[in-house]
């Protein structure tokens, strides 16, 4: 057995090596990892720290795809994956990059083995970090993980994304901008960077769907925010939290020569120059000097935008929309019982053309909340499905605060047939999710979906809400149908389509 990942971590070379290690008196913690998985690499650092903190336990690494016999024996289908053993038997497991749970489980297995031993301070500090994403191991007959996910990006888009990533030593792809983040995870990373005192650039992925979808492939990372340092992906929110709390983020910045400015960090929002994100006030001031909009028109647009806390610029009127996109936004606002005003851009060409320049947003409808551009129908629909629209309205004081239960209800009822899965229908991240997606597609059933790996609050909250501990979960008209086994049973009996169309 060789060393790996840290002085206290050993690499397992064969099943016999692992079996020998399990015969000893010490508790054994095994990390199943993959070289292509960014989350595995980040958790390796946590694993090494824990090995140093708990020298009486044996910390082992197994490269999951290089040791298929071991992986199969422990039913490993995703990485990172951890197995906790005592007296030669498995007593616990952990799936996913969760520093908090890993530290707590290690401390428990060691304390149970050596009664009275205290948990080291470092490990207790790590126990506050939340969860990140996991990666499903490729199927034998699937595509190889050696194929770059960015290979199907156009040269122009790949170059654009590379320029964005390299535009600042520290760069953050986020929802919203640093002054007004559109999700709690983005806000957390912004606060961390400010606390670290480093200057960073940012890009609002809600304002550019090409960048949003392209970055998932470019970085092989399915969620946002995404933090980069000197062109290299650091990770998402939870990895940033863990590295910040244990000091590794500061070390990373120091190693890469990133200067610490001050706690009052300067933030450069690259979306302003590369796309279309800024507050209306900032954007109007910039554009009035550079686009030819006269002061009177700029003033008129500003008054219109701020004439109501929620303002929709649309084609037609709420009771008679003149396009499907405008109709969709109106339906969403009415469904959420949000009071709003609207302006028919078909009735005033000066406003219609001027607002495109003023907002740097080329199409309609345009939704504004509290004087700030939210986006068009696609962004509004996505924010509605995820619950972020109500959260934004609550933050602006327009509606009462949204409870976690309300958010789950909104998600469950956002589509008549709603599937909560690991990954997306086009790229499921576990075998069970893939089977349910295939069953629904084979029956020709339209369905909405939510990637529970992208939001830990939803992932954990829905388990309690539905009293169903695993994923996927399939709902019809707000009622739980069940998981993978039930869906496949309904499909095999010919009842799936009728069940979801009653």
Short mmCIF file of N, CA, C and O in Angstrom, two decimals, residues 39-157:
data_model
loop_
_atom_site.label_atom_id
_atom_site.label_comp_id
_atom_site.label_asym_id
_atom_site.label_seq_id
_atom_site.Cartn_x
_atom_site.Cartn_y
_atom_site.Cartn_z
N UNK A 39 -14.65 17.52 -7.21
CA UNK A 39 -15.09 17.41 -5.82
C UNK A 39 -14.23 16.40 -5.06
O UNK A 39 -13.93 16.59 -3.88
N UNK A 40 -13.82 15.31 -5.72
CA UNK A 40 -12.95 14.32 -5.08
C UNK A 40 -11.61 14.96 -4.68
O UNK A 40 -11.10 14.72 -3.58
N UNK A 41 -11.07 15.75 -5.59
CA UNK A 41 -9.77 16.38 -5.32
C UNK A 41 -9.86 17.34 -4.13
O UNK A 41 -8.97 17.40 -3.29
N UNK A 42 -10.96 18.09 -4.07
CA UNK A 42 -11.11 19.03 -2.97
C UNK A 42 -11.31 18.28 -1.65
O UNK A 42 -10.72 18.63 -0.62
N UNK A 43 -12.09 17.21 -1.67
CA UNK A 43 -12.32 16.45 -0.44
C UNK A 43 -11.07 15.69 -0.01
O UNK A 43 -10.92 15.35 1.16
N UNK A 44 -10.17 15.43 -0.95
CA UNK A 44 -8.90 14.79 -0.62
C UNK A 44 -8.12 15.63 0.39
O UNK A 44 -7.45 15.11 1.28
N UNK A 45 -8.21 16.95 0.22
CA UNK A 45 -7.51 17.85 1.14
C UNK A 45 -8.12 17.75 2.54
O UNK A 45 -7.39 17.71 3.54
N UNK A 46 -9.44 17.71 2.60
CA UNK A 46 -10.12 17.54 3.89
C UNK A 46 -9.74 16.19 4.51
O UNK A 46 -9.46 16.09 5.71
N UNK A 47 -9.73 15.16 3.68
CA UNK A 47 -9.40 13.80 4.13
C UNK A 47 -7.99 13.76 4.74
O UNK A 47 -7.76 13.13 5.78
N UNK A 48 -7.05 14.42 4.08
CA UNK A 48 -5.67 14.45 4.57
C UNK A 48 -5.57 15.16 5.93
O UNK A 48 -4.83 14.74 6.82
N UNK A 49 -6.32 16.26 6.08
CA UNK A 49 -6.32 16.96 7.37
C UNK A 49 -6.87 16.08 8.47
O UNK A 49 -6.34 16.04 9.59
N UNK A 50 -7.94 15.36 8.17
CA UNK A 50 -8.53 14.48 9.17
C UNK A 50 -7.58 13.35 9.54
O UNK A 50 -7.52 12.93 10.70
N UNK A 51 -6.83 12.85 8.55
CA UNK A 51 -5.85 11.78 8.82
C UNK A 51 -4.80 12.27 9.81
O UNK A 51 -4.36 11.52 10.69
N UNK A 52 -4.41 13.54 9.66
CA UNK A 52 -3.42 14.10 10.58
C UNK A 52 -4.02 14.32 11.96
O UNK A 52 -3.35 14.17 12.99
N UNK A 53 -5.32 14.68 11.99
CA UNK A 53 -5.98 14.96 13.26
C UNK A 53 -6.32 13.69 14.05
O UNK A 53 -6.42 13.72 15.28
N UNK A 54 -6.52 12.58 13.32
CA UNK A 54 -6.91 11.33 13.99
C UNK A 54 -5.90 10.23 13.65
O UNK A 54 -6.19 9.31 12.87
N UNK A 55 -4.70 10.30 14.22
CA UNK A 55 -3.63 9.35 13.85
C UNK A 55 -3.91 7.91 14.26
O UNK A 55 -3.27 6.99 13.74
N UNK A 56 -4.88 7.70 15.14
CA UNK A 56 -5.14 6.31 15.58
C UNK A 56 -6.10 5.58 14.65
O UNK A 56 -6.35 4.40 14.83
N UNK A 57 -6.63 6.28 13.66
CA UNK A 57 -7.48 5.64 12.65
C UNK A 57 -6.67 5.43 11.38
O UNK A 57 -5.63 6.07 11.17
N UNK A 58 -7.12 4.53 10.55
CA UNK A 58 -6.43 4.22 9.29
C UNK A 58 -7.23 4.85 8.14
O UNK A 58 -8.40 4.53 7.94
N UNK A 59 -6.60 5.76 7.40
CA UNK A 59 -7.26 6.46 6.30
C UNK A 59 -6.73 5.91 4.97
O UNK A 59 -5.54 5.98 4.67
N UNK A 60 -7.65 5.37 4.16
CA UNK A 60 -7.28 4.73 2.90
C UNK A 60 -8.00 5.38 1.72
O UNK A 60 -9.12 5.86 1.86
N UNK A 61 -7.32 5.39 0.57
CA UNK A 61 -7.93 5.87 -0.67
C UNK A 61 -8.02 4.73 -1.68
O UNK A 61 -7.09 3.96 -1.83
N UNK A 62 -9.17 4.70 -2.38
CA UNK A 62 -9.36 3.73 -3.46
C UNK A 62 -9.77 4.51 -4.70
O UNK A 62 -10.79 5.21 -4.68
N UNK A 63 -8.98 4.41 -5.78
CA UNK A 63 -9.38 5.04 -7.03
C UNK A 63 -10.48 4.17 -7.64
O UNK A 63 -10.19 3.07 -8.14
N UNK A 64 -11.71 4.66 -7.59
CA UNK A 64 -12.89 3.83 -7.82
C UNK A 64 -12.86 3.08 -9.14
O UNK A 64 -13.20 1.89 -9.20
N UNK A 65 -12.47 3.75 -10.21
CA UNK A 65 -12.52 3.11 -11.53
C UNK A 65 -11.31 2.21 -11.79
O UNK A 65 -11.37 1.34 -12.66
N UNK A 66 -10.22 2.42 -11.05
CA UNK A 66 -9.05 1.56 -11.18
C UNK A 66 -9.18 0.29 -10.36
O UNK A 66 -8.45 -0.67 -10.57
N UNK A 67 -10.10 0.31 -9.40
CA UNK A 67 -10.32 -0.85 -8.54
C UNK A 67 -11.80 -1.25 -8.59
O UNK A 67 -12.53 -1.16 -7.60
N UNK A 68 -12.29 -1.70 -9.77
CA UNK A 68 -13.73 -1.99 -9.91
C UNK A 68 -14.23 -3.09 -8.99
O UNK A 68 -15.38 -3.08 -8.57
N UNK A 69 -13.36 -4.05 -8.65
CA UNK A 69 -13.79 -5.14 -7.78
C UNK A 69 -14.14 -4.61 -6.39
O UNK A 69 -15.15 -5.00 -5.79
N UNK A 70 -13.30 -3.68 -5.90
CA UNK A 70 -13.57 -3.09 -4.58
C UNK A 70 -14.80 -2.19 -4.64
O UNK A 70 -15.66 -2.23 -3.76
N UNK A 71 -14.88 -1.38 -5.69
CA UNK A 71 -16.02 -0.46 -5.83
C UNK A 71 -17.33 -1.22 -5.89
O UNK A 71 -18.33 -0.82 -5.29
N UNK A 72 -17.34 -2.32 -6.62
CA UNK A 72 -18.56 -3.12 -6.73
C UNK A 72 -18.92 -3.75 -5.40
O UNK A 72 -20.10 -3.82 -5.04
N UNK A 73 -17.92 -4.17 -4.66
CA UNK A 73 -18.18 -4.81 -3.36
C UNK A 73 -18.84 -3.85 -2.39
O UNK A 73 -19.63 -4.26 -1.53
N UNK A 74 -18.55 -2.54 -2.53
CA UNK A 74 -19.11 -1.53 -1.63
C UNK A 74 -20.23 -0.73 -2.31
O UNK A 74 -20.63 0.32 -1.78
N UNK A 75 -20.70 -1.19 -3.47
CA UNK A 75 -21.83 -0.55 -4.18
C UNK A 75 -21.58 0.92 -4.45
O UNK A 75 -22.46 1.75 -4.29
N UNK A 76 -20.36 1.24 -4.88
CA UNK A 76 -20.00 2.63 -5.16
C UNK A 76 -20.46 2.99 -6.58
O UNK A 76 -20.03 2.37 -7.55
N UNK A 77 -21.35 3.96 -6.69
CA UNK A 77 -21.81 4.41 -8.00
C UNK A 77 -21.54 5.88 -8.24
O UNK A 77 -21.79 6.40 -9.32
N UNK A 78 -21.05 6.58 -7.23
CA UNK A 78 -20.77 8.01 -7.35
C UNK A 78 -19.57 8.35 -6.47
O UNK A 78 -19.31 7.68 -5.46
N UNK A 79 -18.85 9.37 -6.87
CA UNK A 79 -17.72 9.84 -6.08
C UNK A 79 -17.87 11.34 -5.82
O UNK A 79 -18.50 12.03 -6.62
N UNK A 80 -17.31 11.83 -4.70
CA UNK A 80 -16.63 11.08 -3.65
C UNK A 80 -17.59 10.24 -2.81
O UNK A 80 -18.75 10.58 -2.65
N UNK A 81 -17.05 9.13 -2.28
CA UNK A 81 -17.84 8.21 -1.47
C UNK A 81 -16.94 7.69 -0.35
O UNK A 81 -15.78 7.34 -0.59
N UNK A 82 -17.47 7.66 0.86
CA UNK A 82 -16.67 7.28 2.02
C UNK A 82 -17.32 6.11 2.75
O UNK A 82 -18.54 6.07 2.91
N UNK A 83 -16.46 5.15 3.17
CA UNK A 83 -16.93 3.98 3.92
C UNK A 83 -16.21 3.97 5.27
O UNK A 83 -14.98 4.13 5.33
N UNK A 84 -16.97 3.77 6.34
CA UNK A 84 -16.41 3.77 7.70
C UNK A 84 -16.50 2.34 8.25
O UNK A 84 -17.62 1.77 8.30
N UNK A 85 -15.37 1.78 8.63
CA UNK A 85 -15.32 0.38 9.05
C UNK A 85 -14.76 0.26 10.47
O UNK A 85 -13.88 1.03 10.88
N UNK A 86 -15.26 -0.74 11.18
CA UNK A 86 -14.79 -1.03 12.53
C UNK A 86 -14.93 -2.53 12.77
O UNK A 86 -15.96 -3.13 12.40
N UNK A 87 -13.88 -3.13 13.31
CA UNK A 87 -13.88 -4.57 13.57
C UNK A 87 -14.17 -5.38 12.31
O UNK A 87 -14.88 -6.38 12.32
N UNK A 88 -13.66 -4.90 11.17
CA UNK A 88 -13.77 -5.63 9.92
C UNK A 88 -15.10 -5.52 9.21
O UNK A 88 -15.33 -6.19 8.19
N UNK A 89 -16.02 -4.66 9.70
CA UNK A 89 -17.32 -4.54 9.04
C UNK A 89 -17.66 -3.06 8.80
O UNK A 89 -17.15 -2.18 9.51
N UNK A 90 -18.51 -2.82 7.83
CA UNK A 90 -18.94 -1.46 7.50
C UNK A 90 -20.01 -1.01 8.49
O UNK A 90 -21.01 -1.70 8.69
N UNK A 91 -19.79 0.16 9.10
CA UNK A 91 -20.77 0.67 10.08
C UNK A 91 -21.44 1.95 9.59
O UNK A 91 -22.46 2.36 10.15
N UNK A 92 -20.89 2.57 8.55
CA UNK A 92 -21.50 3.81 8.04
C UNK A 92 -20.93 4.13 6.67
O UNK A 92 -19.85 3.63 6.30
N UNK A 93 -21.65 4.95 5.90
CA UNK A 93 -21.16 5.42 4.60
C UNK A 93 -21.55 6.89 4.44
O UNK A 93 -22.42 7.40 5.14
N UNK A 94 -20.92 7.55 3.47
CA UNK A 94 -21.23 8.95 3.15
C UNK A 94 -21.01 9.16 1.66
O UNK A 94 -19.93 8.87 1.15
N UNK A 95 -22.04 9.68 0.98
CA UNK A 95 -21.93 10.00 -0.44
C UNK A 95 -21.90 11.51 -0.62
O UNK A 95 -22.71 12.22 -0.04
N UNK A 96 -20.95 11.99 -1.42
CA UNK A 96 -20.90 13.43 -1.71
C UNK A 96 -19.79 14.13 -0.95
O UNK A 96 -19.21 13.61 0.00
N UNK A 97 -19.50 15.36 -1.39
CA UNK A 97 -18.42 16.16 -0.80
C UNK A 97 -18.99 17.02 0.31
O UNK A 97 -19.29 18.19 0.13
N UNK A 98 -19.13 16.43 1.49
CA UNK A 98 -19.71 17.10 2.64
C UNK A 98 -18.69 17.12 3.77
O UNK A 98 -18.59 16.19 4.56
N UNK A 99 -17.88 18.19 3.86
CA UNK A 99 -16.84 18.25 4.90
C UNK A 99 -17.39 18.12 6.31
O UNK A 99 -16.78 17.48 7.16
N UNK A 100 -18.56 18.72 6.56
CA UNK A 100 -19.16 18.67 7.89
C UNK A 100 -19.47 17.24 8.30
O UNK A 100 -19.05 16.78 9.36
N UNK A 101 -20.22 16.53 7.45
CA UNK A 101 -20.59 15.16 7.80
C UNK A 101 -19.38 14.25 7.89
O UNK A 101 -19.31 13.37 8.75
N UNK A 102 -18.41 14.45 7.00
CA UNK A 102 -17.21 13.62 7.02
C UNK A 102 -16.47 13.78 8.35
O UNK A 102 -16.09 12.79 9.00
N UNK A 103 -16.26 15.03 8.76
CA UNK A 103 -15.55 15.29 10.02
C UNK A 103 -16.30 14.69 11.20
O UNK A 103 -15.70 14.07 12.10
N UNK A 104 -17.63 14.86 11.21
CA UNK A 104 -18.43 14.34 12.33
C UNK A 104 -18.42 12.81 12.37
O UNK A 104 -18.32 12.21 13.44
N UNK A 105 -18.52 12.18 11.19
CA UNK A 105 -18.55 10.71 11.15
C UNK A 105 -17.19 10.13 11.54
O UNK A 105 -17.12 9.09 12.22
N UNK A 106 -16.11 10.78 11.08
CA UNK A 106 -14.78 10.33 11.48
C UNK A 106 -14.61 10.44 12.99
O UNK A 106 -14.14 9.52 13.66
N UNK A 107 -15.00 11.59 13.54
CA UNK A 107 -14.87 11.80 14.99
C UNK A 107 -15.66 10.75 15.76
O UNK A 107 -15.21 10.24 16.80
N UNK A 108 -16.85 10.41 15.24
CA UNK A 108 -17.69 9.44 15.95
C UNK A 108 -17.08 8.04 15.93
O UNK A 108 -17.03 7.36 16.96
N UNK A 109 -16.62 7.59 14.75
CA UNK A 109 -16.09 6.24 14.67
C UNK A 109 -14.81 6.10 15.50
O UNK A 109 -14.56 5.06 16.12
N UNK A 110 -14.02 7.18 15.55
CA UNK A 110 -12.79 7.13 16.35
C UNK A 110 -13.12 7.15 17.84
O UNK A 110 -12.55 6.39 18.64
N UNK A 111 -14.06 8.04 18.23
CA UNK A 111 -14.40 8.12 19.65
C UNK A 111 -15.07 6.84 20.15
O UNK A 111 -14.87 6.43 21.29
N UNK A 112 -15.86 6.19 19.28
CA UNK A 112 -16.47 4.92 19.67
C UNK A 112 -15.43 3.82 19.85
O UNK A 112 -15.59 2.91 20.67
N UNK A 113 -14.34 3.92 19.07
CA UNK A 113 -13.29 2.90 19.14
C UNK A 113 -12.35 3.15 20.31
O UNK A 113 -11.81 2.22 20.90
N UNK A 114 -12.14 4.45 20.61
CA UNK A 114 -11.22 4.81 21.71
C UNK A 114 -12.00 5.70 22.67
O UNK A 114 -11.98 6.93 22.56
N UNK A 115 -12.73 5.08 23.55
CA UNK A 115 -13.61 5.82 24.46
C UNK A 115 -12.85 6.89 25.20
O UNK A 115 -11.74 6.67 25.70
N UNK A 116 -13.47 8.09 25.24
CA UNK A 116 -12.85 9.18 25.99
C UNK A 116 -11.96 10.07 25.17
O UNK A 116 -11.51 11.10 25.64
N UNK A 117 -11.66 9.69 23.91
CA UNK A 117 -10.80 10.54 23.09
C UNK A 117 -11.58 11.75 22.62
O UNK A 117 -12.75 11.67 22.29
N UNK A 118 -10.93 12.91 22.58
CA UNK A 118 -11.58 14.16 22.19
C UNK A 118 -11.40 14.40 20.71
O UNK A 118 -10.43 13.99 20.10
N UNK A 119 -12.36 15.10 20.12
CA UNK A 119 -12.26 15.46 18.71
C UNK A 119 -11.34 16.65 18.56
O UNK A 119 -11.50 17.65 19.25
N UNK A 120 -10.32 16.57 17.69
CA UNK A 120 -9.42 17.69 17.50
C UNK A 120 -10.16 18.94 17.06
O UNK A 120 -11.18 18.88 16.37
N UNK A 121 -9.62 20.10 17.43
CA UNK A 121 -10.27 21.38 17.14
C UNK A 121 -10.45 21.59 15.65
O UNK A 121 -11.47 22.10 15.20
N UNK A 122 -9.44 21.19 14.87
CA UNK A 122 -9.53 21.40 13.41
C UNK A 122 -10.76 20.71 12.85
O UNK A 122 -11.49 21.26 12.05
N UNK A 123 -11.01 19.49 13.30
CA UNK A 123 -12.14 18.74 12.77
C UNK A 123 -13.45 19.35 13.22
O UNK A 123 -14.43 19.35 12.48
N UNK A 124 -13.50 19.86 14.43
CA UNK A 124 -14.72 20.48 14.89
C UNK A 124 -15.02 21.74 14.11
O UNK A 124 -16.17 22.06 13.82
N UNK A 125 -13.98 22.49 13.75
CA UNK A 125 -14.17 23.69 12.94
C UNK A 125 -14.71 23.33 11.57
O UNK A 125 -15.53 24.04 10.99
N UNK A 126 -14.25 22.20 11.03
CA UNK A 126 -14.70 21.79 9.69
C UNK A 126 -16.16 21.37 9.69
O UNK A 126 -16.80 21.34 8.66
N UNK A 127 -16.70 21.08 10.86
CA UNK A 127 -18.05 20.53 10.93
C UNK A 127 -19.14 21.54 10.63
O UNK A 127 -20.31 21.22 10.71
N UNK A 128 -18.78 22.78 10.29
CA UNK A 128 -19.79 23.77 9.94
C UNK A 128 -20.01 23.87 8.45
O UNK A 128 -20.88 24.60 8.00
N UNK A 129 -19.19 23.18 7.65
CA UNK A 129 -19.27 23.36 6.19
C UNK A 129 -20.40 22.54 5.59
O UNK A 129 -20.62 21.41 5.97
N UNK A 130 -21.15 23.12 4.62
CA UNK A 130 -22.26 22.41 3.99
C UNK A 130 -21.84 21.50 2.85
O UNK A 130 -20.66 21.22 2.67
N UNK A 131 -22.80 21.05 2.04
CA UNK A 131 -22.57 20.00 1.06
C UNK A 131 -22.33 20.51 -0.34
O UNK A 131 -22.89 21.49 -0.75
N UNK A 132 -21.48 19.82 -1.09
CA UNK A 132 -21.27 20.12 -2.50
C UNK A 132 -21.83 19.01 -3.35
O UNK A 132 -22.54 18.13 -2.87
N UNK A 133 -21.49 19.01 -4.61
CA UNK A 133 -22.06 18.07 -5.56
C UNK A 133 -21.26 16.77 -5.61
O UNK A 133 -20.17 16.68 -5.07
N UNK A 134 -21.82 15.76 -6.25
CA UNK A 134 -21.13 14.49 -6.45
C UNK A 134 -21.09 14.20 -7.94
O UNK A 134 -21.79 14.81 -8.72
N UNK A 135 -20.26 13.27 -8.31
CA UNK A 135 -20.15 12.89 -9.72
C UNK A 135 -20.48 11.42 -9.86
O UNK A 135 -19.94 10.57 -9.14
N UNK A 136 -21.36 11.10 -10.80
CA UNK A 136 -21.69 9.70 -11.07
C UNK A 136 -20.58 9.06 -11.88
O UNK A 136 -20.04 9.67 -12.79
N UNK A 137 -20.23 7.84 -11.52
CA UNK A 137 -19.22 7.13 -12.28
C UNK A 137 -19.77 6.77 -13.65
O UNK A 137 -20.93 6.38 -13.78
N UNK A 138 -18.98 6.89 -14.70
CA UNK A 138 -19.47 6.55 -16.04
C UNK A 138 -19.85 5.08 -16.14
O UNK A 138 -19.22 4.22 -15.53
N UNK A 139 -20.92 4.80 -16.91
CA UNK A 139 -21.30 3.41 -17.15
C UNK A 139 -20.27 2.78 -18.09
O UNK A 139 -19.61 3.44 -18.86
N UNK A 140 -20.18 1.44 -18.03
CA UNK A 140 -19.20 0.75 -18.87
C UNK A 140 -19.45 1.00 -20.34
O UNK A 140 -18.53 1.13 -21.13
N UNK A 141 -20.75 1.09 -20.73
CA UNK A 141 -21.04 1.29 -22.14
C UNK A 141 -21.31 2.76 -22.47
O UNK A 141 -21.77 3.08 -23.53
N UNK A 142 -21.01 3.65 -21.50
CA UNK A 142 -21.22 5.08 -21.72
C UNK A 142 -19.95 5.72 -22.22
O UNK A 142 -18.94 5.10 -22.49
N UNK A 143 -20.02 7.04 -22.34
CA UNK A 143 -18.85 7.78 -22.82
C UNK A 143 -17.77 7.80 -21.76
O UNK A 143 -18.03 7.82 -20.58
N UNK A 144 -16.57 7.83 -22.18
CA UNK A 144 -15.43 7.85 -21.26
C UNK A 144 -15.31 9.20 -20.60
O UNK A 144 -15.55 10.22 -21.19
N UNK A 145 -14.89 9.20 -19.34
CA UNK A 145 -14.72 10.47 -18.65
C UNK A 145 -13.50 11.22 -19.19
O UNK A 145 -13.30 12.37 -18.87
N UNK A 146 -12.70 10.58 -19.99
CA UNK A 146 -11.55 11.27 -20.57
C UNK A 146 -11.96 12.24 -21.67
O UNK A 146 -11.20 13.10 -22.07
N UNK A 147 -13.21 12.07 -22.17
CA UNK A 147 -13.67 13.00 -23.17
C UNK A 147 -14.03 14.31 -22.50
O UNK A 147 -14.77 14.35 -21.53
N UNK A 148 -13.51 15.40 -22.98
CA UNK A 148 -13.75 16.69 -22.38
C UNK A 148 -15.19 17.11 -22.59
O UNK A 148 -15.68 17.10 -23.72
N UNK A 149 -15.92 17.50 -21.50
CA UNK A 149 -17.30 17.96 -21.66
C UNK A 149 -17.39 19.23 -22.50
O UNK A 149 -18.44 19.57 -22.99
N UNK A 150 -16.26 19.95 -22.64
CA UNK A 150 -16.28 21.19 -23.41
C UNK A 150 -16.03 20.95 -24.88
O UNK A 150 -16.00 21.89 -25.67
N UNK A 151 -15.89 19.67 -25.29
CA UNK A 151 -15.53 19.38 -26.67
C UNK A 151 -16.61 19.79 -27.66
O UNK A 151 -16.33 20.03 -28.83
N UNK A 152 -17.87 19.87 -27.19
CA UNK A 152 -18.93 20.26 -28.11
C UNK A 152 -19.23 21.75 -28.08
O UNK A 152 -20.22 22.20 -28.65
N UNK A 153 -18.42 22.52 -27.37
CA UNK A 153 -18.56 23.98 -27.39
C UNK A 153 -17.95 24.52 -28.67
O UNK A 153 -16.93 24.03 -29.14
N UNK A 154 -18.56 25.57 -29.20
CA UNK A 154 -17.99 26.20 -30.39
C UNK A 154 -16.68 26.88 -30.01
O UNK A 154 -16.46 27.26 -28.85
N UNK A 155 -15.79 27.04 -30.99
CA UNK A 155 -14.51 27.69 -30.73
C UNK A 155 -14.71 29.10 -30.20
O UNK A 155 -13.99 29.55 -29.30
N UNK A 156 -15.70 29.80 -30.77
CA UNK A 156 -15.95 31.19 -30.35
C UNK A 156 -16.40 31.24 -28.90
O UNK A 156 -15.92 32.09 -28.12
N UNK A 157 -17.30 30.34 -28.50
CA UNK A 157 -17.78 30.34 -27.12
C UNK A 157 -16.68 29.91 -26.16
O UNK A 157 -16.51 30.50 -25.09
#
